[in-house]
PDB file of C-alpha atoms in Angstrom:
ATOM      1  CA  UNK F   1      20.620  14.779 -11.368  1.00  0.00           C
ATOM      2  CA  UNK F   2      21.308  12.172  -8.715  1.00  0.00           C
ATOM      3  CA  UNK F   3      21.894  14.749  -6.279  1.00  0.00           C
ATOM      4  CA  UNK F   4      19.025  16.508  -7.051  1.00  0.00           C
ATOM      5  CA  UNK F   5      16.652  13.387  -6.674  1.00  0.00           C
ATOM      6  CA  UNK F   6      18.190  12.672  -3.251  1.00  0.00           C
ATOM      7  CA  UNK F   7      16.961  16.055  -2.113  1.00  0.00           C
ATOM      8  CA  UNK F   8      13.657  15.653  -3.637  1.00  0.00           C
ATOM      9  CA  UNK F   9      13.313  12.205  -1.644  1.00  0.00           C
ATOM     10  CA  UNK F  10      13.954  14.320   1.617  1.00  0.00           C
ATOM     11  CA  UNK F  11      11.100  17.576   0.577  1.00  0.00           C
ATOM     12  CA  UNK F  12       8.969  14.676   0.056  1.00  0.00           C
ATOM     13  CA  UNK F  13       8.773  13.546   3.708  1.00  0.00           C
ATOM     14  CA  UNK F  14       8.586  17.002   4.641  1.00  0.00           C
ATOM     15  CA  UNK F  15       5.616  17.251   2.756  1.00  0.00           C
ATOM     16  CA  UNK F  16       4.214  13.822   3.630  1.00  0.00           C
ATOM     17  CA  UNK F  17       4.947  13.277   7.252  1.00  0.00           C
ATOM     18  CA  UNK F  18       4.038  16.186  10.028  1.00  0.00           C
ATOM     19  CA  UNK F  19       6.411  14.767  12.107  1.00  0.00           C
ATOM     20  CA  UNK F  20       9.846  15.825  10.359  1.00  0.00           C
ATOM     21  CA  UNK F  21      11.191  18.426  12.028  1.00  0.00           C
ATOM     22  CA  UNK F  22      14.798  18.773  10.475  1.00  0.00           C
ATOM     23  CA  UNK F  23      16.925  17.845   7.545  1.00  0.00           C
ATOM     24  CA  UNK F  24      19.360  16.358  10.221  1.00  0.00           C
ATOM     25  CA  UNK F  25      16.849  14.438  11.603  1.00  0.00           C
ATOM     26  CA  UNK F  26      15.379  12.838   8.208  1.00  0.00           C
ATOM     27  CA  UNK F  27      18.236  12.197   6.798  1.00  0.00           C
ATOM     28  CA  UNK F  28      19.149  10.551   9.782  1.00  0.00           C
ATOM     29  CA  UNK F  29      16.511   8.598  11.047  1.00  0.00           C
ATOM     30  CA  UNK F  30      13.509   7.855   8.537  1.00  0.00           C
ATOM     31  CA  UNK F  31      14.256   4.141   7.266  1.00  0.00           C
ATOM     32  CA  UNK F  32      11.685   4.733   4.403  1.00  0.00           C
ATOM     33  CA  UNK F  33      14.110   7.294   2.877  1.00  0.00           C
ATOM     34  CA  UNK F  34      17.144   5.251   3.810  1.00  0.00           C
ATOM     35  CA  UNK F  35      15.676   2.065   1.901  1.00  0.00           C
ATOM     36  CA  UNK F  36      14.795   4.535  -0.751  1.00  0.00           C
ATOM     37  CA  UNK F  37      18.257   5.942  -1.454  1.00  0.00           C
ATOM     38  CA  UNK F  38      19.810   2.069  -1.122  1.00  0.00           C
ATOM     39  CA  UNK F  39      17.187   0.706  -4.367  1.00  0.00           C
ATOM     40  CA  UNK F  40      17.941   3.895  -5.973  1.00  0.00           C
ATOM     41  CA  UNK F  41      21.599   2.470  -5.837  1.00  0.00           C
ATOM     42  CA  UNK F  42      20.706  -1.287  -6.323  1.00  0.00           C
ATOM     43  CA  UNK F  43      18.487  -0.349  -9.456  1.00  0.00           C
ATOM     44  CA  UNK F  44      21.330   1.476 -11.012  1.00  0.00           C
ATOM     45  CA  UNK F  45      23.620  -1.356 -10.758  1.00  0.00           C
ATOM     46  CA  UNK F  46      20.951  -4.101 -11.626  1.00  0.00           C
ATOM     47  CA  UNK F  47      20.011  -2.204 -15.221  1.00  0.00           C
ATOM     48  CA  UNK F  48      24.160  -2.878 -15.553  1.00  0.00           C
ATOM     49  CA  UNK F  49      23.771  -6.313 -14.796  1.00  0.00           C
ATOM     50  CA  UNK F  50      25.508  -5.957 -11.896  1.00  0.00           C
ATOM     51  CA  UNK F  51      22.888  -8.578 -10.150  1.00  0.00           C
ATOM     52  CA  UNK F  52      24.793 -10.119  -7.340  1.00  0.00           C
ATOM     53  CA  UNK F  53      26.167  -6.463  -6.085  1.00  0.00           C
ATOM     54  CA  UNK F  54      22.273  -4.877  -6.606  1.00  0.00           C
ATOM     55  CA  UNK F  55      21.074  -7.900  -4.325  1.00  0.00           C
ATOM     56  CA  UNK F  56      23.437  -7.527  -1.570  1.00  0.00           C
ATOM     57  CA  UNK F  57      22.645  -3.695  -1.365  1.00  0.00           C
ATOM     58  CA  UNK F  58      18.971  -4.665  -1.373  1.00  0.00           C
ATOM     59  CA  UNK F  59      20.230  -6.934   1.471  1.00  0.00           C
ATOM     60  CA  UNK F  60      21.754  -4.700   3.750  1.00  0.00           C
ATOM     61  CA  UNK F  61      19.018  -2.424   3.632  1.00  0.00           C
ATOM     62  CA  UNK F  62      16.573  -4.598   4.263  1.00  0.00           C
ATOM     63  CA  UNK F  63      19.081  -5.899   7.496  1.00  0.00           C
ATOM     64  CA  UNK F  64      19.115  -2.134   8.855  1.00  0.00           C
ATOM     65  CA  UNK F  65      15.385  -0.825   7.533  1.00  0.00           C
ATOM     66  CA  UNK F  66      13.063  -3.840   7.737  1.00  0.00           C
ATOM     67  CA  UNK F  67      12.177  -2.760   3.899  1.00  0.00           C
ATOM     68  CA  UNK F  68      12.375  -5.207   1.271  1.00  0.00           C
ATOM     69  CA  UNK F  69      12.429  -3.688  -2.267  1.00  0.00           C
ATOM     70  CA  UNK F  70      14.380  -5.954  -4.868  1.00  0.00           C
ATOM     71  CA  UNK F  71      16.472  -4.342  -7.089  1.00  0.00           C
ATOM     72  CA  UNK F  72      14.789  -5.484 -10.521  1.00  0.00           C
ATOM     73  CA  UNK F  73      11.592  -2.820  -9.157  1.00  0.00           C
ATOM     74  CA  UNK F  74      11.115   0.371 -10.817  1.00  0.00           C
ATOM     75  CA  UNK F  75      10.681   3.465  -8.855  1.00  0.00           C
ATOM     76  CA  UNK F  76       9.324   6.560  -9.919  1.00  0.00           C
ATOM     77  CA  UNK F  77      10.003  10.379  -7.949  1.00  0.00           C
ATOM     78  CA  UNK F  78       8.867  11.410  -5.039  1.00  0.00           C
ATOM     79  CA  UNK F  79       8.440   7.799  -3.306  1.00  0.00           C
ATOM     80  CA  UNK F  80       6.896   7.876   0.158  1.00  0.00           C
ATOM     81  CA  UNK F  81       7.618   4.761   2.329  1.00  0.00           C
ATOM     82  CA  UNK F  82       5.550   5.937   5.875  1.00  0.00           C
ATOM     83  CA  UNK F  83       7.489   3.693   8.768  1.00  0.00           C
ATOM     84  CA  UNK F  84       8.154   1.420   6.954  1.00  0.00           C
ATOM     85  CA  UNK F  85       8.691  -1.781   8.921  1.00  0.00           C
ATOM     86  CA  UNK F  86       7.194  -5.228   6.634  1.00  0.00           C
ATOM     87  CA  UNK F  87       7.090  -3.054   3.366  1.00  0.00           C
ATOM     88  CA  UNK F  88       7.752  -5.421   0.260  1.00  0.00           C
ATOM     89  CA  UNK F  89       7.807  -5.152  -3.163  1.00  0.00           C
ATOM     90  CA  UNK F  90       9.034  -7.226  -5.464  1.00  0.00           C
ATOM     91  CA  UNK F  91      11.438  -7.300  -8.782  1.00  0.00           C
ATOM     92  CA  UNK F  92       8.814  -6.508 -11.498  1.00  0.00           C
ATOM     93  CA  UNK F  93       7.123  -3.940 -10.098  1.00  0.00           C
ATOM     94  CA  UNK F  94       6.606  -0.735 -11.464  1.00  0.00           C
ATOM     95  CA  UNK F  95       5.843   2.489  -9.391  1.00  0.00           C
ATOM     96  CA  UNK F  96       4.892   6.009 -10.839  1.00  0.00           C
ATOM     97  CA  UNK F  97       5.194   9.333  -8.954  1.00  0.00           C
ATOM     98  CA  UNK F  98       4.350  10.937  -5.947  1.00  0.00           C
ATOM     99  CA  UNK F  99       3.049   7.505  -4.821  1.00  0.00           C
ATOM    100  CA  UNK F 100       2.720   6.532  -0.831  1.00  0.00           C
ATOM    101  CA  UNK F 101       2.895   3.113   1.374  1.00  0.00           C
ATOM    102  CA  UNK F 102       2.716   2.753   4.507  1.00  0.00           C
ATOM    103  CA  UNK F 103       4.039  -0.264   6.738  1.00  0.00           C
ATOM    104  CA  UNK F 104       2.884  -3.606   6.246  1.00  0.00           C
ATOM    105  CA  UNK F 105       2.574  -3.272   2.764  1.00  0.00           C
ATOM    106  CA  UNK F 106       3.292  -6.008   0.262  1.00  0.00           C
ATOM    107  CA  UNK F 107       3.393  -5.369  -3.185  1.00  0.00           C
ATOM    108  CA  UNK F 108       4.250  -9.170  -4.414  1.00  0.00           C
ATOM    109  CA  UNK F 109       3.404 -12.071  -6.991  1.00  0.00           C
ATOM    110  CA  UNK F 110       0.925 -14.464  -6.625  1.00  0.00           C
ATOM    111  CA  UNK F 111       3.295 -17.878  -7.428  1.00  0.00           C
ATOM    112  CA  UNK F 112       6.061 -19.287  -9.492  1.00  0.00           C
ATOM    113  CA  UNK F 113       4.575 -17.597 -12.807  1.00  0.00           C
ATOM    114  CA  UNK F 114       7.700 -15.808 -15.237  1.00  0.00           C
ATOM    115  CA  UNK F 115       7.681 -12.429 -16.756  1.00  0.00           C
ATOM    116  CA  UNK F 116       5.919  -9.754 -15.188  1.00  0.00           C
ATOM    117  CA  UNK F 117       4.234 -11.148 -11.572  1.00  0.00           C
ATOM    118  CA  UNK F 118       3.875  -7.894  -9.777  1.00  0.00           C
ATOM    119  CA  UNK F 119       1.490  -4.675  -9.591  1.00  0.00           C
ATOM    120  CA  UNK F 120       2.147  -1.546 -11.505  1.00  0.00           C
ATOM    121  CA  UNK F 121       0.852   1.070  -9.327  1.00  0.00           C
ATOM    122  CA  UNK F 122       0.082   4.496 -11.301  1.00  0.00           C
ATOM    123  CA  UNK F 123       1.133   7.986 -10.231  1.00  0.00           C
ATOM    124  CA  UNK F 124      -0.315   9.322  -7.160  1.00  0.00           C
ATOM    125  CA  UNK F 125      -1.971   6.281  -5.610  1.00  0.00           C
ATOM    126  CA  UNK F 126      -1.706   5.039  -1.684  1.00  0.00           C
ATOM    127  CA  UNK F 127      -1.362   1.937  -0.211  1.00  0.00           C
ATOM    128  CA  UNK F 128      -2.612   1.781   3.451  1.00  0.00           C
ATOM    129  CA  UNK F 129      -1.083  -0.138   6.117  1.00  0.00           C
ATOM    130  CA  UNK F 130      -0.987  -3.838   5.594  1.00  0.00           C
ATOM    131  CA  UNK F 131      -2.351  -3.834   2.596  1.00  0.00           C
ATOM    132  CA  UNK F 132      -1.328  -6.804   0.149  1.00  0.00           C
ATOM    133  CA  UNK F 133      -1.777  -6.467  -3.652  1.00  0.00           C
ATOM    134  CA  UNK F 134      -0.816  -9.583  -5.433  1.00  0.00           C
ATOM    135  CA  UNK F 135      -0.063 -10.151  -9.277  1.00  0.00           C
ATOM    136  CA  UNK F 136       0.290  -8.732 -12.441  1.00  0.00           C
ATOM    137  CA  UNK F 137      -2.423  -5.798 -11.893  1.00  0.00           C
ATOM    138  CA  UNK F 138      -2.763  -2.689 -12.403  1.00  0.00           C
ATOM    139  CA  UNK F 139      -3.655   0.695  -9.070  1.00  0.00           C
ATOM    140  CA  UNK F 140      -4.868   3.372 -10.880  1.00  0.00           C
ATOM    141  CA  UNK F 141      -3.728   6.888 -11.068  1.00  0.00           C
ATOM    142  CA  UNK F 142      -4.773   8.825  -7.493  1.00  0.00           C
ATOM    143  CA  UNK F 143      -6.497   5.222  -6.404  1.00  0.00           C
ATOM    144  CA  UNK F 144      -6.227   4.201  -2.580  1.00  0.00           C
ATOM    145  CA  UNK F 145      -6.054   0.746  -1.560  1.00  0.00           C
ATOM    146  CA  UNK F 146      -7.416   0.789   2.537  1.00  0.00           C
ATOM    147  CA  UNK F 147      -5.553  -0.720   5.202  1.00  0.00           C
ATOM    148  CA  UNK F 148      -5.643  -4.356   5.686  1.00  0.00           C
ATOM    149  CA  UNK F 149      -7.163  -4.623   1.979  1.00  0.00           C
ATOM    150  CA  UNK F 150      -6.496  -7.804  -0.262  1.00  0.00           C
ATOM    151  CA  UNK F 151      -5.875  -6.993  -4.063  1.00  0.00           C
ATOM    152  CA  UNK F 152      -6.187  -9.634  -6.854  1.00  0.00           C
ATOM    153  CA  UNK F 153      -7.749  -7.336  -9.873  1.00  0.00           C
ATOM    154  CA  UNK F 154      -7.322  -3.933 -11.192  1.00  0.00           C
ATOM    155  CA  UNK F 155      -7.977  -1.099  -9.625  1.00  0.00           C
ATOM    156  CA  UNK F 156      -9.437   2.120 -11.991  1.00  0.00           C
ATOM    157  CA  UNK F 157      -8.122   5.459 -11.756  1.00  0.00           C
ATOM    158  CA  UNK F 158      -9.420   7.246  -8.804  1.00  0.00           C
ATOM    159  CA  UNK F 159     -11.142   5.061  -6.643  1.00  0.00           C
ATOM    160  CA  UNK F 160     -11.057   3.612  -3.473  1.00  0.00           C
ATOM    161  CA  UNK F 161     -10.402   0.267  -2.391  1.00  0.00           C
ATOM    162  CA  UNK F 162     -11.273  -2.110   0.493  1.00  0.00           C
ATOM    163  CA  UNK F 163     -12.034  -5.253   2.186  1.00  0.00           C
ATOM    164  CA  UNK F 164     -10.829  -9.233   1.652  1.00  0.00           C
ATOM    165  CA  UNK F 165     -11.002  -9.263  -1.357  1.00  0.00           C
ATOM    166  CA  UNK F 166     -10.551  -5.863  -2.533  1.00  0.00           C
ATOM    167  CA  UNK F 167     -13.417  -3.984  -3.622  1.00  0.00           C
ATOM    168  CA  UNK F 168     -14.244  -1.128  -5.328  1.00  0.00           C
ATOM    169  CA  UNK F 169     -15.996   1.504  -3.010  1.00  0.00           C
ATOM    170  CA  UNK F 170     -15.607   4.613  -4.539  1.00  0.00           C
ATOM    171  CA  UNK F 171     -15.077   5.692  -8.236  1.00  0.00           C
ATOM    172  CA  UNK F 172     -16.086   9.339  -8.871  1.00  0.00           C
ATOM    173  CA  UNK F 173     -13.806  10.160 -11.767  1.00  0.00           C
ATOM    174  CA  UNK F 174     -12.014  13.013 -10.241  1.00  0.00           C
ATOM    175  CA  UNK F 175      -8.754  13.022  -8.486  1.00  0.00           C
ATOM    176  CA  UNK F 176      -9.256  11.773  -4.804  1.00  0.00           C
ATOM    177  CA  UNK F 177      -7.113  13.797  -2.089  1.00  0.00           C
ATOM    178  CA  UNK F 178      -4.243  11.737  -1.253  1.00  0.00           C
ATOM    179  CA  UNK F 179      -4.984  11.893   2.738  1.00  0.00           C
ATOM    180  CA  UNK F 180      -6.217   9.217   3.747  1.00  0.00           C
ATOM    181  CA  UNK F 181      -8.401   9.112   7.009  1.00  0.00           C
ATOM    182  CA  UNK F 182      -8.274   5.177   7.418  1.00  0.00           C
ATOM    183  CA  UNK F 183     -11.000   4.911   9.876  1.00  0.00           C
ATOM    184  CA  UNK F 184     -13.587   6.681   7.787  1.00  0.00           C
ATOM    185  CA  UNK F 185     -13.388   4.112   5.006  1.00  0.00           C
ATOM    186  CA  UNK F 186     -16.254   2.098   4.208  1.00  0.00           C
ATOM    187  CA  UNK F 187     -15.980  -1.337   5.198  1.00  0.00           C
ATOM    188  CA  UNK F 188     -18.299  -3.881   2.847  1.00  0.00           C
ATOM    189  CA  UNK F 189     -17.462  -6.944   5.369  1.00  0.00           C
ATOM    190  CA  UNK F 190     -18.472  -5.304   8.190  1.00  0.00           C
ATOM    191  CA  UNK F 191     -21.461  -3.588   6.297  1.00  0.00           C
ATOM    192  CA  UNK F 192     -22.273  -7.623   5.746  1.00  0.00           C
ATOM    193  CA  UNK F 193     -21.807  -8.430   9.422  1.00  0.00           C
ATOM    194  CA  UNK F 194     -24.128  -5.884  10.199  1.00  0.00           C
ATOM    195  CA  UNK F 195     -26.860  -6.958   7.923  1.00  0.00           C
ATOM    196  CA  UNK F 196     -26.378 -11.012   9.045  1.00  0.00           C
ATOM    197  CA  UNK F 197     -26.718  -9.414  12.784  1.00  0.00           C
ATOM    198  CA  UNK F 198     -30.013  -8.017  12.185  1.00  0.00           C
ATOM    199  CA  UNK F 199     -31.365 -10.777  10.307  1.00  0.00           C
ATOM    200  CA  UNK F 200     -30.520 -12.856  12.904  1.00  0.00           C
ATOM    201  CA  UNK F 201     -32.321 -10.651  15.106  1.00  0.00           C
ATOM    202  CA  UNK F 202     -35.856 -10.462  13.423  1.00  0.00           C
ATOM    203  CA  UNK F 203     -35.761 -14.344  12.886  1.00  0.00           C
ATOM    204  CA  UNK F 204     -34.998 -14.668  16.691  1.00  0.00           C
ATOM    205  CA  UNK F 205     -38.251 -12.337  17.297  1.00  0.00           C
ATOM    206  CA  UNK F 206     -40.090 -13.842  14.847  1.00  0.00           C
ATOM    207  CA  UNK F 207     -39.409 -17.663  16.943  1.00  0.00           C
ATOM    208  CA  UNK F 208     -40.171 -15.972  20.135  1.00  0.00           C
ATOM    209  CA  UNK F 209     -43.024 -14.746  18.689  1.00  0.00           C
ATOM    210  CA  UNK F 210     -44.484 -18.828  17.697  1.00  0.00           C
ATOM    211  CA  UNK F 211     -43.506 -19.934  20.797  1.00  0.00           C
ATOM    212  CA  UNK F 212     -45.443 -17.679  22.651  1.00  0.00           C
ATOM    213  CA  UNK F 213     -48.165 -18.699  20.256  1.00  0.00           C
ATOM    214  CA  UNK F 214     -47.887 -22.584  20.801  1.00  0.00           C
ATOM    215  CA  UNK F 215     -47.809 -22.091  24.512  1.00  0.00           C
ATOM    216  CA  UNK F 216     -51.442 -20.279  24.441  1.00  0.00           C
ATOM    217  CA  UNK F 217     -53.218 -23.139  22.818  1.00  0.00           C
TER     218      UNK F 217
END
């Protein structure tokens, strides 16, 4: 079964990442799956309370991957960690299956609170890059969080989320392909920006206009 899971983790960034090219070269040279196979060990040995030997794994992969994942975190199949550099997520969190993240990505707590601080993100959701989502909440099954986004509240099942802080953009109720063309997501801040911009443009106008007005009398 272990063995078999292990070769599951390498189809999966065959099927994920264009790039791969070999089993040599995957198994050789894609940190994501490397920091993968290291929690898969930790996790064994932290469920046997085993907690200083699960950390020190955690440790050394984080050393040679740049991936933080502490061994207390629950992992479901077919994890995808894209690059990987930044990526943390912390003890009580609780991934389901075929779920991506890409680098930058924080799945954390949001302060000294007990019990359980961290997201659970459902089957088949994706994190962008950078994105930070913070507490005890809940991703949704086949939900995307954009890159850059800030988290702090659920997230339903399919649907899209964006922006600082995270906001629902699209909820359709059916399953949302799990590509994810980053620079075609909406964007409500910069929507706002837009609309402050051309405010600020007709009131401009509108004081040229009175000026002109007061110099004619």
């Amino acid at each position: 079964m272990f063995f078999k899971m292990l070769k599951e983790d390498i189809d999966t960034v065959f099927d994920q990442d264009p790039a791969a090219r070999s089993y040599f070269e995957v198994v050789l040279t894609y940190s994501g799956l490397h920091a993968i196979w290291a929690h898969r060990i930790a996790h064994a040995l932290y469920k046997r309370r085993f907690f200083f030997l699960a950390r020190l794994i955690s440790q050394i992969a984080r050393f040679f991957t740049g991936i933080e994942i502490h061994p207390g975190a629950t992992i479901g199949r077919r994890f995808f960690i894209d690059h990987g550099m930044g990526v943390v997520i912390g003890e009580t969190c609780e991934i389901g299956n075929n779920v991506t993240v890409f680098q930058g990505v924080t799945l954390g707590g949001t302060g000294k609170e007990k019990g359980k601080r961290h997201p659970t993100i459902k089957d088949d959701a994706l994190i962008a890059t950078g994105a930070k989502v913070l507490g005890s909440i809940t991703v949704g099954q086949g939900s995307k969080v954009g890159a850059g986004s800030v988290v702090l509240r659920d997230v339903p099942d399919f649907s899209t989320v964006v922006g600082i802080p995270g906001k629902v953009v699209i909820r359709n109720g059916r399953k949302i392909k799990r590509d994810l063309n980053h620079q075609d997501l909406p964007d409500p801040v910069a929507d706002r920006f837009r609309a402050l911009e051309q405010q600020i443009f007709e009131l401009q106008a509108e004081l040229e206009d009175k000026k002109e007005r007061i110099n004619q009398k």
